[in-house]
Amino acid sequence: MSETVKYEQQGNIALITVNNPPVNALSASVRQGLVDAFSRADQETAIEGVVLACEGRTFIAGADISEFGKPMQSPALPEVLAALNAMQKPTVAALHGTALGGGLETALSCHYRIALTSAAVGLPEVKLGLLPGSGGTQRLPRLIGADKALDLITSGRKAKAEEAAKMGLIDRLVEDKLETNAIAYARELAESQAELRRCQDMQVDTSSLPTGYFTDYKKGLAKKMRGFEAPLACVDTVEYACTLPFEQGLEKERELFLQLMNSTQSAAQRHLFFAERKAAVVDDLPKKTATREINKVAVIGAGTMGAGIAMCFSNAGIPVVMLELKQEALDRGLTSAHSYYADRKAKGRMSPEQADQAAARITGTLSYDDLGEVDLVIEAVFESMDIKHQVFRELDRVCKPGAILSTNTSTLNVDEIAAVTKRPEDVLGLHFFSPAQVMRLLEVVRGEKTSDEVLATAMQLAGRISKVGVVSGVCDGFIGNRMLKGYSREAGALLLEGATPPQIDKVMYDFGMAMGPMTMGDLAGLDVGYRVRQERRQRGDDIPPTEGAVADRLVELGRCGQKTGKGYYRYEEGSRKPIPDPEVEEVIAKTSAELGIQHREISDNEIIERLIYPLINEAALILEEGFAQRPSDIDIVWIYGYGFPVYRGGPMFYADTVGLDKVLDSIKTYQKHYGDAWKPAPLLEKLAAEGKKFADL
Ligand code: 3HC
Ligand code: NAI
């Protein structure tokens, strides 16, 4: 018998148990074990019913994603499920944990389903750029109707057992003793000679679906899931379930599944699945590094970031005290946090009780003496080294030994900040992204002296507050903002060469970015970059006259972005919709003329290369300088922090799909035109010369 599938006889019932830790994925040995077990149960005359259950933390959580993209070992899952489906004795799937993807498809191929009330089910394939490829798209609509099936399949969301039972997906719910209850259920079905309920024998009830239902559904999804191929294919398969006989529907499902499996989008999304989990691993941190308990947190500065950061902790059930120097500023921060929870409550996103408790967990103070008991501090005051130094001196004075002191700085040197304390080993950067309560990225900036224990605690904490933590070394802008510089520089340069803000934004939006660089600039405020450039000029930095040239002139005209109603675009009162503005075109034309730059026709492809290739080149430098652990971490930073399109897998994965030799060739061409801002990173040259990818590192 297979090592991962156990067969036991319990009176007249065969109990087939999968044991393939950690999540009972349907690896080749499980598939073979199941086929053998089904055949044995069907043949043994003493057996009158079958229970399929799992050991460990969950029912089967899906196909084995690590086998995807490689030659598939026989038997394939559809064959396994065909064998299960054909069984002549009642079969019961016993669900606990999360029955996902191929796991739920397996359960749907049983005649009946029993579940613990704590269980959940789902078809998350769409999140991997796929569709359920083993009958899920054909069986589920037949069982619960097209509408509910489409919701589950195209969103990939998990439904709790109770909801699934209401839909008719689960036949019986139990609080505990799943195995015993499942065996009793199978026996009951055998004794009553219950019908062998096969989804394939059912018809989808389409009578309540309006005309054009599937076309409209796709239109809605195309907007919501802009650029993604899989959700639309999911709709097609459900439509087939409504219009074709089961076997033909299965064939269509398989065809589309294999198409998606071979697509770059799915490869990108599978890459991100593993990248996200890998990011949590700090390679040089001993596995058993101790972590510190974090039960109470302080945030210094209750501005845009401080208030958002406080919400992140409160949402995770951790009390937070915000400190400000003046009551007025503190009140503003508290009001902003409290109105966020009022809004969640009003929109039904949080129950009134949850929202009130979360709001009550955020308190305020004007005195450092109230911070003696906190386990972690996040400083989010103005971006000035002098002010940060003052704050850290105070923190060093009042915080208890062992408290972790962190800074949310986006540009300042974390080691310099740590140096004013007597405990630099307890200091690190925790760089949140705006809006902090929404964006999932947390750059965990490891200072020169940050201790292993402090780093391990921060990485663990990231998960606790539902963020994806990525370790960065201390360099200018850390991983994300360091890369952003080239992107912004080129966006500004393209304007001077004749591209318009709407053109650049449209190209990048169509590439899949959450928004284009000009819209992003207007949202963040053009005055921020203006001030940074002014400071750099005062410091005597050599800034090329083209850098930020258009933005600077716009700011000088009072056009700071959305907050002033105009920036690269104009905005109507109370609206965030960017409207192209002839005045901006004039400013651009005048600035170009002053700098002696001729306008020309700029292709969409050039816009993509000029903006994305600097990201790739800078990332290669960051990798070889050792400020990021691995290319996939950089992908996670740009996906979760900067709205890079998920279906492109992040800038590193994207570079691999274009081909590093091609990327390098273009970079060299731009270097000839624009100078050493485009100097190729040695790592990129090396990989390209060896015909390798970033993924090979
Ligand atoms: N295949 C291979 N490995 C998997 C896996 C899968 N389906 N699901 C999880 N794992 C691995 C993870 O990579 C991780 O490995 P690591 O410890 O080496 O990093 C380990 O199992 C534990 O996973 P998590 O850290 O995610 O554990 P959680 O307890 O937080 O979550 C889970 C468990 C909810 C099952 C979550 O892992 C999950 O959502 N998994 C993916 C489920 C999925 O997408 N299933 C559909 C697969 S596609 C399919 O079935 C196609 C079919 O239609 C033909
Ligand atoms: P902000 O100006 O909105 O808030 C700063 C707050 O700090 C103000 O409320 C101010 O009253 C308070 N403050 C100033 N000095 C203080 C002191 N000595 N003690 C206590 N409170 C003090 O600024 P924002 O945008 O929240 O930025 C804060 C930090 O976060 C900066 O270091 C910034 O670089 C960083 N950051 C900002 C991001 C953004 O998108 N705004 C993103 C990521 C990091």
Coordinates of N, CA and C in Angstrom, one line a residue, residues 123 136-137 139-156 167 169 204 213 217 234 238:
L123 N -12.1 27.0 -4.2 CA -11.4 26.6 -5.4 C -10.5 27.8 -5.7
G136 N -14.1 20.3 -11.3 CA -14.7 21.3 -10.4 C -15.7 22.2 -11.1
T137 N -15.3 22.7 -12.3 CA -16.1 23.7 -13.0 C -17.4 23.0 -13.5
R139 N -18.8 20.0 -12.0 CA -19.6 19.4 -10.9 C -20.2 20.5 -10.0
L140 N -19.4 21.5 -9.7 CA -19.9 22.5 -8.7 C -21.2 23.2 -9.2
P141 N -21.3 23.7 -10.4 CA -22.5 24.4 -10.8 C -23.7 23.4 -10.8
R142 N -23.4 22.1 -11.1 CA -24.5 21.2 -11.1 C -25.1 21.0 -9.7
L143 N -24.2 21.1 -8.7 CA -24.6 20.8 -7.4 C -25.2 22.1 -6.7
I144 N -24.6 23.3 -6.9 CA -25.1 24.4 -6.2 C -25.6 25.5 -7.1
G145 N -25.6 25.4 -8.4 CA -26.1 26.4 -9.3 C -25.0 27.3 -9.8
A146 N -25.3 27.8 -11.0 CA -24.2 28.5 -11.7 C -23.7 29.8 -11.0
D147 N -24.7 30.5 -10.4 CA -24.4 31.8 -9.8 C -23.4 31.6 -8.6
K148 N -23.8 30.7 -7.7 CA -22.9 30.5 -6.5 C -21.6 29.9 -6.9
A149 N -21.6 29.0 -7.9 CA -20.4 28.3 -8.3 C -19.5 29.4 -8.9
L150 N -20.0 30.3 -9.8 CA -19.2 31.3 -10.4 C -18.5 32.2 -9.4
D151 N -19.3 32.5 -8.3 CA -18.7 33.4 -7.3 C -17.5 32.7 -6.7
L152 N -17.7 31.4 -6.3 CA -16.6 30.7 -5.6 C -15.4 30.5 -6.6
I153 N -15.7 30.1 -7.8 CA -14.6 29.8 -8.8 C -13.8 31.0 -9.2
T154 N -14.5 32.1 -9.5 CA -13.8 33.3 -10.0 C -13.2 34.1 -8.9
S155 N -13.7 34.0 -7.7 CA -13.0 34.8 -6.6 C -11.9 34.0 -6.0
G156 N -12.1 32.6 -6.0 CA -11.1 31.8 -5.3 C -11.2 31.9 -3.8
M167 N -25.4 26.3 0.9 CA -25.4 26.2 -0.6 C -25.7 24.9 -1.1
L169 N -23.5 22.4 -0.7 CA -22.2 21.8 -1.1 C -21.8 20.7 -0.1
V204 N -27.7 21.7 -14.4 CA -27.6 23.0 -13.8 C -29.0 23.7 -14.1
Y213 N -26.3 36.5 -19.4 CA -25.7 36.4 -18.0 C -24.2 36.2 -18.1
Y217 N -21.3 38.8 -16.9 CA -20.4 38.4 -15.8 C -19.0 38.6 -16.2
C234 N -12.6 30.8 -16.4 CA -13.4 30.2 -15.4 C -14.9 30.3 -15.8
V238 N -17.9 27.4 -16.7 CA -19.2 27.3 -16.0 C -20.3 27.3 -17.1

